[in-house]
Short mmCIF file of C-alpha atoms and ligand atoms in Angstrom, two decimals:
data_model
loop_
_atom_site.label_atom_id
_atom_site.label_comp_id
_atom_site.label_asym_id
_atom_site.label_seq_id
_atom_site.Cartn_x
_atom_site.Cartn_y
_atom_site.Cartn_z
CA MET A 15 87.00 94.29 85.36
CA ALA A 16 89.21 93.51 82.65
CA ILE A 17 92.91 93.76 81.80
CA MET A 18 93.24 97.23 79.90
CA ASP A 19 93.86 97.16 76.65
CA ILE A 20 97.32 98.05 75.18
CA PHE A 21 97.75 101.95 74.81
CA SER A 22 98.26 102.82 70.45
CA ASP A 23 101.05 105.16 71.74
CA VAL A 24 102.65 101.72 73.90
CA GLN A 25 102.21 99.59 71.14
CA GLN A 26 103.85 101.85 68.75
CA PHE A 27 106.92 102.27 71.26
CA LEU A 28 106.65 98.77 71.84
CA SER A 29 106.70 97.71 67.91
CA GLU A 30 110.16 97.56 66.84
CA PRO A 31 113.74 96.75 69.17
CA LYS A 32 114.73 99.28 71.27
CA LYS A 33 118.19 100.64 70.02
CA LEU A 34 120.59 102.31 72.67
CA PHE A 35 120.51 106.02 73.98
CA ILE A 36 124.06 107.64 73.18
CA GLY A 37 124.82 110.61 71.85
CA GLY A 38 121.77 111.76 71.56
CA GLU A 39 120.99 109.07 68.78
CA TRP A 40 119.69 105.55 68.57
CA VAL A 41 122.11 103.02 67.39
CA GLU A 42 122.52 99.46 67.75
CA PRO A 43 123.69 97.28 70.42
CA SER A 44 127.58 96.65 69.81
CA SER A 45 126.56 93.34 69.94
CA GLY A 46 124.64 93.06 67.62
CA GLU A 47 122.04 91.07 70.24
CA TYR A 48 119.32 91.98 71.47
CA PHE A 49 116.87 90.50 74.57
CA PRO A 50 113.24 90.52 75.59
CA VAL A 51 111.45 91.48 78.35
CA GLU A 52 108.98 89.57 79.76
CA ASN A 53 105.62 90.53 81.45
CA PRO A 54 105.27 89.06 84.76
CA ALA A 55 101.64 88.94 84.76
CA THR A 56 101.64 86.40 81.88
CA GLY A 57 105.17 85.07 81.81
CA GLN A 58 104.84 85.93 78.16
CA ASN A 59 107.95 88.27 76.03
CA PHE A 60 106.38 91.71 74.43
CA ALA A 61 109.78 93.56 73.30
CA GLN A 62 113.15 93.33 72.16
CA VAL A 63 115.95 95.54 74.24
CA SER A 64 119.22 95.55 72.55
CA MET A 65 122.00 93.99 74.80
CA ALA A 66 125.05 96.47 76.21
CA VAL A 67 128.37 95.02 76.74
CA GLU A 68 131.53 96.86 76.77
CA ALA A 69 132.62 98.47 73.67
CA ASP A 70 128.56 100.51 74.39
CA VAL A 71 129.91 101.14 77.78
CA ASP A 72 133.29 102.77 75.97
CA ARG A 73 130.67 104.91 73.58
CA ALA A 74 128.16 106.16 75.96
CA VAL A 75 131.01 107.07 78.36
CA ALA A 76 132.96 108.87 75.13
CA ALA A 77 129.63 110.24 74.80
CA ALA A 78 128.81 111.91 77.84
CA ARG A 79 132.80 113.51 78.05
CA ASN A 80 131.74 115.19 75.35
CA ALA A 81 129.02 116.99 77.03
CA GLN A 82 130.30 117.42 79.99
CA GLU A 83 133.48 119.60 78.44
CA GLY A 84 131.39 120.35 75.78
CA ALA A 85 128.23 121.84 75.13
CA TRP A 86 126.49 121.03 78.88
CA ALA A 87 129.12 123.39 80.14
CA LYS A 88 127.92 125.86 77.90
CA VAL A 89 124.30 125.53 79.39
CA GLN A 90 123.57 128.59 82.12
CA PRO A 91 121.78 127.23 85.62
CA ALA A 92 119.04 129.39 84.97
CA GLU A 93 118.48 126.64 81.07
CA ARG A 94 119.58 124.48 83.00
CA SER A 95 115.90 124.33 85.52
CA ARG A 96 114.26 125.26 82.28
CA LEU A 97 115.18 122.19 80.43
CA MET A 98 114.35 120.86 83.67
CA ILE A 99 110.73 121.59 84.27
CA ARG A 100 109.60 121.39 80.58
CA LEU A 101 110.95 117.46 81.31
CA ALA A 102 108.55 117.31 84.69
CA GLU A 103 106.29 118.65 82.28
CA LEU A 104 106.94 116.34 79.56
CA ILE A 105 106.73 113.28 82.64
CA GLU A 106 103.19 114.42 83.88
CA ALA A 107 101.90 114.61 79.57
CA ASP A 108 102.78 110.96 79.35
CA ALA A 109 101.88 109.74 82.12
CA GLU A 110 98.89 107.38 81.50
CA ASN A 111 101.73 105.73 78.53
CA LEU A 112 104.19 105.12 81.38
CA GLY A 113 102.44 103.81 83.34
CA GLN A 114 101.94 101.71 81.26
CA ILE A 115 104.63 100.44 80.14
CA ILE A 116 105.78 99.90 83.98
CA SER A 117 102.99 97.59 84.36
CA LEU A 118 103.48 95.69 81.45
CA GLU A 119 107.43 95.17 83.12
CA ASN A 120 107.25 95.26 86.08
CA GLY A 121 103.94 93.86 86.90
CA LYS A 122 102.72 96.36 89.48
CA PRO A 123 99.00 97.46 89.68
CA TYR A 124 98.39 100.49 87.16
CA THR A 125 97.14 102.81 89.03
CA ASN A 126 100.21 102.72 90.81
CA ALA A 127 103.21 102.96 88.49
CA TYR A 128 100.66 106.46 87.13
CA LYS A 129 99.27 108.28 89.90
CA GLY A 130 102.01 106.89 92.16
CA GLU A 131 105.73 106.24 90.93
CA VAL A 132 104.92 109.01 87.57
CA VAL A 133 103.46 111.13 89.97
CA ILE A 134 106.97 111.21 92.01
CA THR A 135 109.75 111.54 89.39
CA ALA A 136 107.87 113.99 87.80
CA ASN A 137 107.47 116.20 91.06
CA ILE A 138 111.61 114.91 92.12
CA ILE A 139 112.85 116.32 89.30
CA ARG A 140 111.16 119.90 89.44
CA TYR A 141 112.35 120.01 92.84
CA PHE A 142 116.20 119.49 91.79
CA ALA A 143 114.87 122.16 89.08
CA GLY A 144 115.11 124.52 91.74
CA TRP A 145 118.98 123.80 92.26
CA PRO A 146 121.09 124.65 89.80
CA SER A 147 120.91 128.50 91.01
CA LYS A 148 121.40 127.31 94.37
CA ILE A 149 124.52 125.36 94.38
CA GLU A 150 126.96 127.92 96.16
CA GLY A 151 130.59 128.28 97.28
CA SER A 152 131.43 130.51 100.00
CA THR A 153 134.60 133.24 101.72
CA ILE A 154 136.20 132.19 104.45
CA PRO A 155 138.27 133.84 106.53
CA VAL A 156 141.47 132.11 106.27
CA SER A 157 144.67 133.44 109.14
CA PRO A 158 147.77 133.21 106.81
CA ARG A 159 151.06 132.25 109.13
CA GLY A 160 152.67 135.65 107.17
CA GLY A 161 149.63 138.27 108.02
CA GLU A 162 149.54 138.82 104.12
CA PRO A 163 146.63 139.45 102.88
CA MET A 164 144.46 136.74 101.62
CA LEU A 165 141.08 135.87 100.33
CA ASN A 166 140.17 131.95 100.23
CA TYR A 167 136.35 131.20 98.57
CA THR A 168 135.16 128.25 96.98
CA LEU A 169 133.63 126.52 93.71
CA ARG A 170 131.04 123.67 94.05
CA GLU A 171 131.97 122.35 90.48
CA PRO A 172 130.52 119.00 88.55
CA VAL A 173 131.18 115.65 89.87
CA GLY A 174 131.50 115.05 85.96
CA VAL A 175 130.97 111.90 84.04
CA CYS A 176 128.42 109.46 86.38
CA ALA A 177 127.30 105.85 85.47
CA LEU A 178 123.71 105.41 87.13
CA ILE A 179 122.94 101.89 87.45
CA VAL A 180 119.39 100.79 88.67
CA PRO A 181 117.01 98.02 90.01
CA TRP A 182 113.83 97.18 89.08
CA ASN A 183 111.55 97.95 91.39
CA PHE A 184 110.59 101.19 90.24
CA PRO A 185 112.19 101.68 87.47
CA LEU A 186 111.13 105.01 86.29
CA SER A 187 111.47 107.29 89.61
CA MET A 188 114.75 105.18 90.82
CA CYS A 189 116.06 107.07 87.04
CA ALA A 190 114.65 110.56 88.61
CA TRP A 191 116.76 110.03 91.80
CA LYS A 192 119.99 110.27 90.14
CA LEU A 193 119.10 111.97 87.05
CA GLY A 194 117.70 114.45 89.17
CA PRO A 195 121.17 115.19 90.22
CA VAL A 196 123.32 114.86 87.63
CA LEU A 197 121.29 117.41 85.97
CA ALA A 198 121.16 119.95 88.23
CA THR A 199 125.06 119.53 89.93
CA GLY A 200 125.31 120.09 85.41
CA CYS A 201 126.84 116.00 85.48
CA THR A 202 126.28 114.08 82.75
CA ALA A 203 124.83 110.54 83.02
CA VAL A 204 125.35 106.61 81.45
CA LEU A 205 122.04 105.59 82.89
CA LYS A 206 121.38 101.36 82.75
CA PRO A 207 118.92 100.03 83.93
CA ALA A 208 118.12 96.69 85.49
CA GLU A 209 117.69 93.89 83.14
CA GLN A 210 114.00 92.90 84.40
CA THR A 211 112.85 96.29 83.65
CA PRO A 212 114.55 98.65 80.11
CA LEU A 213 112.22 99.58 78.64
CA VAL A 214 110.48 102.37 80.56
CA ALA A 215 114.26 104.49 81.16
CA LEU A 216 114.57 104.00 77.42
CA ARG A 217 110.81 105.96 77.15
CA LEU A 218 112.29 108.58 79.62
CA ALA A 219 115.08 108.83 77.46
CA GLU A 220 112.70 109.74 74.35
CA LEU A 221 111.54 112.59 75.90
CA ILE A 222 115.00 113.77 77.64
CA GLN A 223 115.46 114.11 73.67
CA LYS A 224 112.66 115.83 73.99
CA ALA A 225 112.54 118.35 75.95
CA GLY A 226 116.02 119.76 75.11
CA ILE A 227 118.37 118.51 76.79
CA PRO A 228 121.64 118.51 74.96
CA ALA A 229 123.32 115.38 73.27
CA GLY A 230 125.36 113.12 75.30
CA VAL A 231 124.22 115.05 78.96
CA VAL A 232 121.98 111.27 79.74
CA ASN A 233 122.76 108.12 77.50
CA VAL A 234 120.76 104.79 78.23
CA LEU A 235 122.53 101.45 77.57
CA THR A 236 120.14 98.53 78.14
CA GLY A 237 121.85 95.77 79.43
CA PHE A 238 123.21 93.28 82.32
CA GLY A 239 124.45 92.99 85.06
CA ASP A 240 128.22 90.97 83.91
CA ARG A 241 128.20 92.34 80.47
CA ALA A 242 127.45 96.49 80.65
CA GLY A 243 126.61 96.79 84.48
CA ALA A 244 130.36 95.95 85.78
CA PRO A 245 132.50 97.38 82.61
CA LEU A 246 130.16 100.90 83.47
CA SER A 247 131.63 100.84 87.17
CA ALA A 248 135.01 100.01 86.17
CA HIS A 249 136.15 102.19 83.75
CA ASP A 250 138.68 104.19 84.16
CA ASP A 251 136.65 107.79 82.46
CA VAL A 252 133.42 107.69 85.08
CA ASP A 253 134.31 110.42 87.56
CA LYS A 254 131.15 109.17 89.65
CA ILE A 255 129.42 105.86 90.66
CA ALA A 256 125.10 106.10 91.91
CA PHE A 257 124.00 101.72 92.42
CA THR A 258 120.50 101.39 94.13
CA GLY A 259 120.29 97.22 94.42
CA SER A 260 120.94 94.22 96.68
CA THR A 261 124.23 94.80 99.30
CA GLY A 262 125.64 91.94 97.51
CA VAL A 263 126.44 94.10 94.07
CA GLY A 264 126.39 97.42 95.28
CA ARG A 265 129.98 95.27 97.93
CA MET A 266 131.11 94.54 93.43
CA ILE A 267 130.38 98.00 92.66
CA ALA A 268 133.07 99.76 95.95
CA LYS A 269 135.69 97.65 94.17
CA ALA A 270 134.64 97.61 90.50
CA ALA A 271 135.23 101.74 91.61
CA ALA A 272 137.67 101.48 93.58
CA GLY A 273 140.62 101.56 90.18
CA ASN A 274 140.62 104.81 89.02
CA MET A 275 138.72 105.79 92.99
CA LYS A 276 135.27 107.63 91.34
CA LYS A 277 133.16 108.57 94.42
CA VAL A 278 130.49 105.70 95.26
CA SER A 279 126.78 106.26 95.98
CA LEU A 280 125.36 103.39 97.39
CA GLU A 281 120.97 102.53 98.63
CA LEU A 282 121.52 99.07 99.07
CA GLY A 283 119.29 96.04 101.05
CA GLY A 284 116.96 96.48 104.04
CA LYS A 285 115.41 94.97 106.60
CA SER A 286 113.43 97.25 108.61
CA PRO A 287 112.21 96.73 112.34
CA ASN A 288 108.39 98.08 112.42
CA ILE A 289 107.69 98.89 116.29
CA ILE A 290 104.42 98.52 117.45
CA LEU A 291 103.88 100.58 121.27
CA PRO A 292 101.00 98.85 123.76
CA ASP A 293 99.49 102.52 123.33
CA ALA A 294 99.17 103.54 119.21
CA ASP A 295 96.19 103.59 117.58
CA ILE A 296 96.14 99.65 116.68
CA VAL A 297 93.79 99.95 113.53
CA ARG A 298 95.88 102.32 112.37
CA ALA A 299 99.34 100.96 113.07
CA ALA A 300 98.14 97.53 111.89
CA LYS A 301 96.92 99.87 108.67
CA GLY A 302 100.04 101.39 107.75
CA SER A 303 101.68 98.72 109.26
CA ALA A 304 100.77 96.20 106.69
CA ASP A 305 100.76 98.57 103.10
CA GLY A 306 104.38 98.74 105.04
CA ILE A 307 105.38 95.55 103.74
CA PHE A 308 102.16 95.08 100.76
CA TYR A 309 102.95 97.83 98.77
CA ASN A 310 104.65 97.37 95.48
CA GLN A 311 103.90 93.23 96.29
CA GLY A 312 107.22 93.52 98.69
CA GLN A 313 109.64 94.94 96.73
CA VAL A 314 110.91 97.51 98.21
CA CYS A 315 114.36 98.11 100.08
CA THR A 316 112.36 100.16 102.70
CA ALA A 317 110.13 96.40 103.43
CA ALA A 318 108.71 96.98 106.62
CA SER A 319 109.44 93.07 106.70
CA ARG A 320 110.13 93.05 110.90
CA LEU A 321 107.41 94.12 112.64
CA TYR A 322 107.27 94.05 116.42
CA VAL A 323 104.94 94.15 118.34
CA HIS A 324 103.89 94.41 122.28
CA GLU A 325 103.15 91.28 123.64
CA SER A 326 99.22 92.73 125.01
CA VAL A 327 98.26 94.10 121.60
CA LEU A 328 99.68 91.10 119.78
CA ASP A 329 96.40 89.35 119.10
CA GLN A 330 93.65 92.47 117.57
CA THR A 331 96.95 93.38 115.56
CA LEU A 332 97.59 89.81 113.70
CA GLU A 333 93.76 90.35 113.37
CA GLU A 334 93.88 93.14 112.06
CA LEU A 335 96.85 92.46 109.24
CA ARG A 336 94.72 89.09 107.95
CA LYS A 337 91.88 91.14 107.27
CA HIS A 338 94.19 93.58 105.37
CA ALA A 339 95.50 90.77 104.04
CA ALA A 340 92.61 89.54 102.49
CA ALA A 341 91.54 92.20 101.14
CA HIS A 342 94.31 92.48 98.19
CA LEU A 343 93.56 91.59 95.19
CA VAL A 344 96.39 89.60 93.31
CA GLY A 345 96.00 89.91 89.23
CA PRO A 346 97.45 91.34 87.06
CA GLY A 347 98.17 95.00 87.49
CA LEU A 348 96.93 96.26 83.65
CA ASP A 349 93.25 95.16 85.33
CA PRO A 350 92.46 98.27 87.42
CA ALA A 351 90.50 96.00 89.96
CA ASN A 352 93.62 95.00 91.45
CA THR A 353 96.09 96.19 94.56
CA MET A 354 98.95 94.03 94.07
CA GLY A 355 100.29 92.35 91.01
CA PRO A 356 103.39 89.33 90.17
CA LEU A 357 106.44 89.77 91.42
CA VAL A 358 109.26 91.53 89.07
CA SER A 359 110.52 87.48 87.71
CA ARG A 360 110.24 83.88 87.71
CA GLU A 361 114.11 84.50 89.86
CA GLN A 362 112.30 86.22 92.07
CA HIS A 363 108.93 84.57 92.87
CA GLY A 364 111.31 81.51 93.50
CA ILE A 365 113.32 83.74 96.09
CA VAL A 366 109.95 84.43 97.78
CA LYS A 367 108.81 80.99 97.65
CA GLY A 368 111.92 79.04 98.94
CA TYR A 369 112.02 81.83 101.47
CA VAL A 370 108.03 80.79 102.70
CA ASP A 371 109.22 77.36 102.54
CA ARG A 372 112.42 77.32 104.70
CA ALA A 373 110.64 79.64 107.21
CA LEU A 374 107.39 77.35 107.82
CA ASN A 375 111.08 74.28 108.44
CA GLU A 376 112.49 76.89 110.86
CA GLY A 377 109.51 76.43 112.66
CA ALA A 378 107.71 79.39 111.91
CA GLU A 379 103.87 80.35 112.29
CA LEU A 380 101.53 80.91 108.70
CA ILE A 381 98.90 83.10 110.22
CA CYS A 382 97.77 83.76 106.44
CA GLY A 383 98.76 83.49 102.90
CA GLY A 384 102.74 81.97 101.71
CA LYS A 385 101.09 80.99 97.76
CA ALA A 386 100.33 81.97 94.79
CA PRO A 387 96.62 82.55 94.53
CA ALA A 388 94.77 79.52 92.66
CA HIS A 389 93.57 80.93 90.03
CA LEU A 390 96.00 82.76 88.38
CA GLU A 391 98.32 80.51 86.24
CA GLY A 392 101.65 82.02 84.13
CA GLY A 393 102.28 84.46 86.65
CA TYR A 394 104.90 85.47 89.97
CA PHE A 395 102.03 85.97 91.42
CA MET A 396 102.46 85.90 95.68
CA GLU A 397 100.01 85.64 98.25
CA PRO A 398 100.43 88.71 101.00
CA THR A 399 101.44 86.74 104.05
CA VAL A 400 102.06 87.09 107.44
CA PHE A 401 104.84 84.62 109.40
CA LEU A 402 104.75 84.94 113.61
CA ASP A 403 107.08 83.68 114.57
CA ARG A 404 107.83 83.66 118.05
CA GLN A 405 111.91 82.98 118.72
CA GLU A 406 113.46 85.23 116.24
CA GLN A 407 115.16 82.83 114.46
CA ALA A 408 113.94 82.38 111.35
CA CYS A 409 115.73 83.39 107.91
CA ILE A 410 112.87 85.85 107.91
CA ALA A 411 113.76 86.86 110.57
CA ARG A 412 117.06 88.00 109.38
CA GLU A 413 117.08 88.25 105.78
CA GLU A 414 115.41 90.99 102.60
CA ILE A 415 113.25 88.80 101.38
CA PHE A 416 111.82 91.39 98.81
CA GLY A 417 108.65 90.60 98.17
CA PRO A 418 104.69 90.66 100.36
CA VAL A 419 106.30 88.74 103.68
CA VAL A 420 106.33 90.06 107.09
CA THR A 421 107.63 88.53 110.52
CA VAL A 422 105.36 89.14 112.86
CA MET A 423 107.56 88.81 116.80
CA SER A 424 106.29 89.60 119.99
CA TRP A 425 107.91 92.37 122.89
CA SER A 426 107.72 93.22 125.98
CA ASP A 427 110.64 95.15 127.27
CA VAL A 428 111.23 98.39 125.75
CA ASP A 429 114.99 98.19 125.93
CA GLU A 430 115.67 94.90 124.86
CA LEU A 431 113.44 95.75 122.55
CA VAL A 432 115.28 98.51 120.88
CA HIS A 433 118.23 96.31 120.83
CA ARG A 434 116.31 93.57 118.65
CA ALA A 435 115.67 96.23 116.11
CA ASN A 436 118.73 97.34 115.83
CA ASN A 437 120.30 93.35 115.60
CA THR A 438 120.43 93.62 112.07
CA PRO A 439 123.52 94.32 109.41
CA PHE A 440 120.91 96.35 107.72
CA GLY A 441 119.77 100.37 108.62
CA LEU A 442 118.21 101.90 106.00
CA ALA A 443 114.22 102.76 107.49
CA ALA A 444 112.90 101.55 111.08
CA GLY A 445 109.17 102.56 112.61
CA VAL A 446 107.92 103.07 115.79
CA TRP A 447 103.91 103.70 116.53
CA THR A 448 102.82 104.92 119.82
CA ASN A 449 100.69 108.34 120.40
CA ASN A 450 103.55 108.86 123.77
CA LEU A 451 105.11 111.46 122.44
CA LYS A 452 108.32 110.31 124.97
CA GLN A 453 108.70 106.68 123.66
CA ALA A 454 108.35 108.53 120.39
CA HIS A 455 111.26 110.55 120.35
CA THR A 456 112.91 108.56 122.48
CA ILE A 457 113.20 105.34 120.76
CA ALA A 458 114.00 107.83 117.42
CA ALA A 459 116.94 108.54 118.00
CA LYS A 460 118.40 105.38 119.25
CA LEU A 461 117.45 102.99 116.23
CA LYS A 462 120.13 102.53 114.38
CA ALA A 463 118.35 103.45 110.90
CA GLY A 464 118.74 106.24 107.69
CA SER A 465 114.77 107.39 108.02
CA VAL A 466 112.44 106.47 110.57
CA TRP A 467 108.86 107.20 110.02
CA ILE A 468 107.09 107.78 113.61
CA ASN A 469 103.32 106.77 112.64
CA CYS A 470 103.94 106.71 109.09
CA TRP A 471 106.19 104.07 106.25
CA ASN A 472 107.04 104.68 103.50
CA VAL A 473 107.27 108.82 103.01
CA VAL A 474 109.43 109.56 101.36
CA ASP A 475 110.06 113.03 100.02
CA PRO A 476 112.86 115.16 97.55
CA ALA A 477 113.54 117.13 100.39
CA SER A 478 114.65 115.28 102.86
CA PRO A 479 117.79 113.40 103.64
CA PHE A 480 117.59 109.17 102.61
CA GLY A 481 120.18 106.40 102.38
CA GLY A 482 121.34 103.99 104.85
CA TYR A 483 123.49 103.24 108.61
CA LYS A 484 125.86 100.23 108.18
CA GLN A 485 125.56 97.97 105.20
CA SER A 486 122.86 99.96 103.97
CA GLY A 487 124.40 102.05 102.24
CA TRP A 488 126.85 104.64 100.98
CA GLY A 489 125.52 108.54 101.40
CA ARG A 490 122.64 110.13 100.86
CA GLU A 491 119.99 110.93 97.97
CA MET A 492 117.39 113.50 97.79
CA GLY A 493 117.83 117.06 99.22
CA LYS A 494 120.34 119.47 100.39
CA ASN A 495 122.94 116.41 101.20
CA VAL A 496 122.59 114.85 97.26
CA ILE A 497 124.58 118.29 95.70
CA ASP A 498 127.24 117.25 97.54
CA ALA A 499 127.86 113.54 96.60
CA TYR A 500 127.27 115.51 92.82
CA THR A 501 129.63 117.82 93.18
CA GLU A 502 133.37 118.27 93.81
CA THR A 503 134.39 121.98 95.97
CA LYS A 504 137.18 123.57 94.88
CA SER A 505 139.05 125.90 96.83
CA VAL A 506 141.02 128.93 96.06
CA PHE A 507 143.17 131.26 97.68
CA VAL A 508 144.54 134.92 96.32
CA ASP A 509 147.51 136.69 98.35
CA LEU A 510 146.51 140.12 98.41
CA SER A 511 149.87 141.57 99.31
P1 LIG B 607 118.59 92.09 92.38
O1 LIG B 607 118.97 90.61 91.98
O2 LIG B 607 117.35 92.24 92.79
O3 LIG B 607 117.87 91.93 90.94
P2 LIG B 607 120.91 93.40 91.12
O4 LIG B 607 121.55 94.49 92.82
O5 LIG B 607 121.15 92.61 91.47
O6 LIG B 607 119.10 93.51 92.19
O7 LIG B 607 120.46 94.06 90.65
C1 LIG B 607 120.98 95.99 90.50
C2 LIG B 607 121.34 96.44 89.20
O8 LIG B 607 122.52 96.09 89.62
C3 LIG B 607 120.87 95.97 88.22
O9 LIG B 607 121.11 97.15 87.23
C4 LIG B 607 121.49 95.61 87.63
O10 LIG B 607 121.87 95.08 86.39
C5 LIG B 607 123.27 95.29 88.02
N1 LIG B 607 123.94 94.57 87.78
C6 LIG B 607 124.31 92.83 88.54
N2 LIG B 607 124.88 93.10 88.50
C7 LIG B 607 126.15 94.19 88.54
C8 LIG B 607 127.25 94.34 88.40
N3 LIG B 607 128.26 92.85 88.53
N4 LIG B 607 128.08 95.78 88.70
C9 LIG B 607 127.44 96.32 87.81
N5 LIG B 607 125.58 96.56 87.95
C10 LIG B 607 125.10 95.39 88.38
MG1 LIG B 608 120.71 89.74 91.25
#
């Protein structure tokens, strides 16, 4: 097949330098500067976006505050639901354009963007659209010391202006993970997409405007971490920050947030253990494990990057993994035949290549992959890569790579295995492949991770909590848990004597 044509709507969307979205209007950046967006499949720039700086952060936060105290506060819960359902419908109606924009700036296969990420985004917004009318307080039977009759009840209020800083691996759905609860709880937002993938967030802003969501409720600043993200996370008039990204930046954000004690939720890195027990259906386990690491070019915080295989099924599993790696067609995401696109950037490609080289030096055995496919030039491609690390001593057994590289290790004793699986500073996800019910639940209970997948991987649902133990983050997103993170609870006492 061939590279698909750029849709006319997308061409038009990309034809002019993109402005910032502040207070319901498209405005020039105060710096007057723009920066290019690169297509990682070709290494060529194809769009210009505004470079937001501190003055723009001030403007956007003021607009969000204004909406928070003004127009948005008057919108009833039922109307918030209606606006959110309208937004979900507009996302679905624009799915092809959104998918193509994602594929252009992120590199992932168009089908994965259009049929995967865009659909997930609409589903998240629709799930949260059910929440506005269900965020309830309670009445509490208190026991005042003087014995006077006392009414005590709680009110749930929006936490206020939220800074949302998101990464490039799922540039649209990551916005929805945060905008869903923002809109549901009646908060307002300043959203900063990653500098590698700013375009789809701007397209989403157009849909937010079209849905009739009041001006200033969602503001979008395109820019870099140092000039836009840092002033946003330190801003005194921001009430909460929600961040998804690297553990290093998460640590900086937590420190910046301490200035005004803004609420913080963090979704950070991972190095997730994926365990195959000897009784598992190996064909299925290997397929699930390959998908768990190769999906999205391995650029997933929950990537199944440490694969622990029982020694009795090691050879068979390696053979299956090799087969799945070879089955991938690596190439530009806009060629619908390809199942794996480029990595997001030259920088990311260099990081992944660096890990491959170090792993070889440290004695890991390369089973397959490890290089850019020979026929592809210009883009940041990397073959699906499988390493066997007999000693569990290579850097690739410990550090997050964020690329299509799995480190396979074997095990024999189950108690020791659980210890090895938990021996990491991360705690985002883990998985077990087995048909033994008792083992499955026993190991699931022992794994220190926010998500545990049994006979599956990367299952995430807007109704179910998601987040990390240890250095993988603070708090939980999705489900009813995330509503708490975007609301303040007020306790009201009324003396009835
Ligand atoms: P990666 O290194 O994989 O690109 P990052 O954690 O650096 O991941 O980036 C995630 C998001 O955090 C991006 O939107 C980026 O611009 C932003 N960011 C980077 N540095 C900072 C910072 N110091 N303060 C706030 N945001 C930042
Ligand atoms: Mg970074």
